[in-house]
Short mmCIF file of N, CA and C in Angstrom, two decimals:
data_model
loop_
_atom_site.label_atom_id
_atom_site.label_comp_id
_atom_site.label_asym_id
_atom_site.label_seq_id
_atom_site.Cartn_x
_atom_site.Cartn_y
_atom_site.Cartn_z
N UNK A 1 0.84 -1.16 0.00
CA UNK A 1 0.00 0.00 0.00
C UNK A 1 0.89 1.23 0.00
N UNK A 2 0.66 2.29 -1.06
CA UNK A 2 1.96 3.18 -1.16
C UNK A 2 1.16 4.52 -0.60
N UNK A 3 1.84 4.90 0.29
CA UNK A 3 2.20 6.05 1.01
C UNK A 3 1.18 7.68 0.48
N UNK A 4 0.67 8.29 0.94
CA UNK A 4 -0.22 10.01 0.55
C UNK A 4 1.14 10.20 0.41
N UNK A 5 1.51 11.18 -0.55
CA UNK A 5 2.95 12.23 -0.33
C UNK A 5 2.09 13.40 0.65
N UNK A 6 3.11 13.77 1.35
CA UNK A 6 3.34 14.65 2.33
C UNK A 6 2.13 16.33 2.35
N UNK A 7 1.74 16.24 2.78
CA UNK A 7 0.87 18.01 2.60
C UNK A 7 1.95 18.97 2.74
N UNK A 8 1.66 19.97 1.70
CA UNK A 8 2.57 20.78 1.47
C UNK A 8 2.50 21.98 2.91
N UNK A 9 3.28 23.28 2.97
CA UNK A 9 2.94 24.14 4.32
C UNK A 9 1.85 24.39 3.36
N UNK A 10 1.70 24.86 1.99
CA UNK A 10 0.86 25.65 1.71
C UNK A 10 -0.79 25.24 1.85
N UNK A 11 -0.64 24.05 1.52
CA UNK A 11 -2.17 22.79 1.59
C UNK A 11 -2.42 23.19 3.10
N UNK A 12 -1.52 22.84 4.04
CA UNK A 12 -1.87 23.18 5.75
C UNK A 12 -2.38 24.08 5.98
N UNK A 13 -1.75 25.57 5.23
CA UNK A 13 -2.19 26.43 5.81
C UNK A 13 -3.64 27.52 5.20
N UNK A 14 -4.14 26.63 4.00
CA UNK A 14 -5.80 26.39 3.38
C UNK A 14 -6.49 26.00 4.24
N UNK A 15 -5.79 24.62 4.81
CA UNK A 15 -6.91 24.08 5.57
C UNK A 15 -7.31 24.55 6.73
N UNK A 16 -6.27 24.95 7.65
CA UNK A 16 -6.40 26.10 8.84
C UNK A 16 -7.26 27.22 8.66
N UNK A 17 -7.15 28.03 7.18
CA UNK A 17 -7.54 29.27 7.49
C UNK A 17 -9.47 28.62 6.83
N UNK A 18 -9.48 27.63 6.26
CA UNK A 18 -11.05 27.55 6.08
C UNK A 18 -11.75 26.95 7.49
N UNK A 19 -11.08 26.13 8.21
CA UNK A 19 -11.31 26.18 9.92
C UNK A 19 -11.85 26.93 10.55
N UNK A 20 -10.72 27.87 10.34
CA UNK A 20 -10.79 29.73 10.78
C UNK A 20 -11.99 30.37 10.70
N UNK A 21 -12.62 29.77 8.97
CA UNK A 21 -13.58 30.57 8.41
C UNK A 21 -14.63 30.25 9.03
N UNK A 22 -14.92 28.89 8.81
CA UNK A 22 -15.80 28.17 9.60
C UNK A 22 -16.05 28.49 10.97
N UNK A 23 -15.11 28.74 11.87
CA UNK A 23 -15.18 28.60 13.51
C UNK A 23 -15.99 29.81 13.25
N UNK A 24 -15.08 30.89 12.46
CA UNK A 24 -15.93 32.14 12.61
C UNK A 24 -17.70 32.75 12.03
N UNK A 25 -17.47 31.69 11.55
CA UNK A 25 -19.15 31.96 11.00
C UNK A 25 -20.51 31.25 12.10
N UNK A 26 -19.73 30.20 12.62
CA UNK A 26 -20.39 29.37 13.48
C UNK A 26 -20.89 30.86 14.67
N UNK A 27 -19.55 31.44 14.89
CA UNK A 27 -19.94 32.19 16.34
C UNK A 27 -20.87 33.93 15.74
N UNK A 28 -20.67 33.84 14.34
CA UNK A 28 -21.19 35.08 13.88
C UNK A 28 -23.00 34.61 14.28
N UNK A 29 -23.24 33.15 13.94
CA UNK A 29 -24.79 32.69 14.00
C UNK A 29 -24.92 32.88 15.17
N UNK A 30 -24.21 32.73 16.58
CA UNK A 30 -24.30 32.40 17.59
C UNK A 30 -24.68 33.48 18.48
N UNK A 31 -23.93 34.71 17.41
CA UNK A 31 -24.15 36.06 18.28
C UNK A 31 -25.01 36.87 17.76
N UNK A 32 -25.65 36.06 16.58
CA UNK A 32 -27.35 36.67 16.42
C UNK A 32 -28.21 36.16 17.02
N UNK A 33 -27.97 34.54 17.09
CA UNK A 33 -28.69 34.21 18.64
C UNK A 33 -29.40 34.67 19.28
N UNK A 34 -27.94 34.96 19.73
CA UNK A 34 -27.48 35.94 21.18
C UNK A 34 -28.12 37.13 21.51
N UNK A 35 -28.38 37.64 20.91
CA UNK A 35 -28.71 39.36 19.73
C UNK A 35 -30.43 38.87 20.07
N UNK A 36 -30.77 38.00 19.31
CA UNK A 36 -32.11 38.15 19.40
C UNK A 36 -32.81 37.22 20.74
N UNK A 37 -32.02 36.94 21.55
CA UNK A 37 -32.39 36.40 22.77
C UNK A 37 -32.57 38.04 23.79
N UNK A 38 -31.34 38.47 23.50
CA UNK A 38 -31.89 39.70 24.48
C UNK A 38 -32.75 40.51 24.13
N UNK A 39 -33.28 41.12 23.42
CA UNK A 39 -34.21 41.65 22.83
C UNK A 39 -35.28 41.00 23.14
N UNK A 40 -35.64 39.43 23.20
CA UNK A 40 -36.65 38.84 23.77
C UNK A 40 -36.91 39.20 25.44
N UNK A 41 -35.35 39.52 26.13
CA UNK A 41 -35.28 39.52 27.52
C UNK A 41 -35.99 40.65 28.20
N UNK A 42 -35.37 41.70 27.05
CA UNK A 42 -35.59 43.22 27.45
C UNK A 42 -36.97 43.45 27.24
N UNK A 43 -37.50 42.61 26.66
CA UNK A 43 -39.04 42.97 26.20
C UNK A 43 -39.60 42.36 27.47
N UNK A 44 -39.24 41.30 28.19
CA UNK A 44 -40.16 40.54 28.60
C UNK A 44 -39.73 41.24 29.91
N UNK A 45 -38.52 41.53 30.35
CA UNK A 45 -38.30 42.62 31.63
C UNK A 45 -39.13 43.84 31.54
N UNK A 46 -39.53 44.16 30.41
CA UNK A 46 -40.42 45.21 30.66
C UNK A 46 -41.71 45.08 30.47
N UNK A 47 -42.25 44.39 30.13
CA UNK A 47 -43.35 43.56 30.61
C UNK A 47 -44.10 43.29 32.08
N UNK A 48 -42.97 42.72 32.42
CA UNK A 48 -43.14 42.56 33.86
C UNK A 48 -42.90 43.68 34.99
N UNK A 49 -41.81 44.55 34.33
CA UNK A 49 -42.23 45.82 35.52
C UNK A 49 -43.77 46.64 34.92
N UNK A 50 -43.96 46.47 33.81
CA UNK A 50 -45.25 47.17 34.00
C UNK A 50 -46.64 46.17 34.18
N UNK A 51 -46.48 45.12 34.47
CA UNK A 51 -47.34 43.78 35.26
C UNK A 51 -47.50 44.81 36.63
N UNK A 52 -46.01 44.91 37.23
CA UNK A 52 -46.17 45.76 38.34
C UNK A 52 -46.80 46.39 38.89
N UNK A 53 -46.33 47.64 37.92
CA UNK A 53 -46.36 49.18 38.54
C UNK A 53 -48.30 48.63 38.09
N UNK A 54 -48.93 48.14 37.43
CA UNK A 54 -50.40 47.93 37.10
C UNK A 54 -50.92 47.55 38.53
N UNK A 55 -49.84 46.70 38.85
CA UNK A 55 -50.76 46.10 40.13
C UNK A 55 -50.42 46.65 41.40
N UNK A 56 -49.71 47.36 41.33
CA UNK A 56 -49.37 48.47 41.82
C UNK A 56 -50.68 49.79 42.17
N UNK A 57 -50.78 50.29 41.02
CA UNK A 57 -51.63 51.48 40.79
C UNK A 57 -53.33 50.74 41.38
N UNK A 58 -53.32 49.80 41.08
CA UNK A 58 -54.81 48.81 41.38
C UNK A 58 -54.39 48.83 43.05
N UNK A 59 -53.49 48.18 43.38
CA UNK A 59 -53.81 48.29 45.02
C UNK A 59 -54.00 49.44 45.48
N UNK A 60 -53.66 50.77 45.11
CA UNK A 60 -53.84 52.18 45.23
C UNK A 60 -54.66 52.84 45.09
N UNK A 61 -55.63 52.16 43.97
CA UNK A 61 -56.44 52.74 43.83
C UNK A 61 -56.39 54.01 42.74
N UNK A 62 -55.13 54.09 41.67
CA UNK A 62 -54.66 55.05 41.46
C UNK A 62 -55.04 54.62 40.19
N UNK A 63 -55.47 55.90 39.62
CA UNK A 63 -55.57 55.87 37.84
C UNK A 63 -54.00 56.57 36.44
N UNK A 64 -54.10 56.17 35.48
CA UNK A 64 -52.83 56.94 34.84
C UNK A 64 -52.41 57.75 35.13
N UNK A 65 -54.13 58.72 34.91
CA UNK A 65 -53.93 60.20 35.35
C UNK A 65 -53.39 60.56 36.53
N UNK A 66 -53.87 59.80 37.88
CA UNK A 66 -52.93 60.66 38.76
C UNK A 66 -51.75 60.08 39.36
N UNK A 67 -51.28 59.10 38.26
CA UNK A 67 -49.76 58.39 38.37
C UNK A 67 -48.87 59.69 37.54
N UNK A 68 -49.56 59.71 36.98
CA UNK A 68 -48.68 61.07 35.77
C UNK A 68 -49.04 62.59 36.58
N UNK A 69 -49.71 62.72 37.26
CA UNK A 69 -49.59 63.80 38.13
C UNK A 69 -48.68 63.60 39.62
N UNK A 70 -48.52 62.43 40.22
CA UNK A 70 -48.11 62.17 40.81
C UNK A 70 -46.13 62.19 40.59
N UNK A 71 -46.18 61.89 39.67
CA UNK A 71 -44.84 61.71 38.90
C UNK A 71 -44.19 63.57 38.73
N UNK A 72 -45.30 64.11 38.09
CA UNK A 72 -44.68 65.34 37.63
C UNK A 72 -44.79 66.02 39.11
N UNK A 73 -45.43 66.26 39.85
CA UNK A 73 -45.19 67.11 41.38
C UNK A 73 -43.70 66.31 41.97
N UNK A 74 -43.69 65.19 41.85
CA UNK A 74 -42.28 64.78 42.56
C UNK A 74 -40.98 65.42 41.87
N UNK A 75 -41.32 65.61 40.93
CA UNK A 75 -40.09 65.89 40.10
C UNK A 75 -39.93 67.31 40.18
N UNK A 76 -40.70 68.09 40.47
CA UNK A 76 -40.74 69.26 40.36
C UNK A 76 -40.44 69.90 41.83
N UNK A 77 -41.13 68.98 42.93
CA UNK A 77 -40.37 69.09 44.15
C UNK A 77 -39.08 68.83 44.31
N UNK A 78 -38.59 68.06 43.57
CA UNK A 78 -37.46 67.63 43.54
C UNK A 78 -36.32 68.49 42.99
N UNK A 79 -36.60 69.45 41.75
CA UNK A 79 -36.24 70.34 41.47
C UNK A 79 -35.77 71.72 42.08
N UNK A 80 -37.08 71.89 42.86
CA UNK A 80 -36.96 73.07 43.87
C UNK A 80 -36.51 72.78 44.83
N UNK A 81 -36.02 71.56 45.70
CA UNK A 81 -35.13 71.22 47.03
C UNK A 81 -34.35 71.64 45.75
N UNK A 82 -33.23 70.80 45.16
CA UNK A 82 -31.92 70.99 44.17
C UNK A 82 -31.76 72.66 43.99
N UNK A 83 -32.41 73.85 44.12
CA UNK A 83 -32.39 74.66 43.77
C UNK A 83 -32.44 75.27 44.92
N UNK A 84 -32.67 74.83 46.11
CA UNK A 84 -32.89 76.13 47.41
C UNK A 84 -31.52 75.31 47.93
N UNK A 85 -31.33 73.95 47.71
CA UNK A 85 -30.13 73.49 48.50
C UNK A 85 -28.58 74.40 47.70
N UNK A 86 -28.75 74.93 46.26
CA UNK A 86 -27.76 74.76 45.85
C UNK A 86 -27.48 76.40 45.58
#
């Protein structure tokens, strides 16, 4: 049974860099994945804080309207301490 002749450096170093190519395409899929896993996450984290703040406003008794009034007087108090402190 007679012998492969020898792989050249140059044959080696084809086969390495299509490896290369390969490894790298594998992790390019991997990090769209990736990519579209968080985007699923971030959606579903915000989801759930506003599951919340809903059940939230219901134990309160509180409507949009005076969550959004509630919101803007804090901020505005908040403003005027920052401004008499400073």
């Amino acid at each position: 049974m007679a012998r492969k002749p020898r792989r050249t450096v140059l044959e080696k170093l084809r086969d390495e860099l299509q490896e290369v190519r390969q490894t790298m395409e594998q992790y390019e899929e991997s990090l769209v994945a990736l990519g579209q896993r968080e985007k699923e996450i971030q959606e579903l984290i915000l989801s759930e804080q506003t599951k919340d703040l809903v059940h939230l406003m219901e134990d309160h008794d509180m409507s949009m309207e005076e969550l959004k009034e509630l919101v803007v007087s804090s901020r505005k108090s908040s403003q005027e301490v920052a401004v008499t402190a400073g």
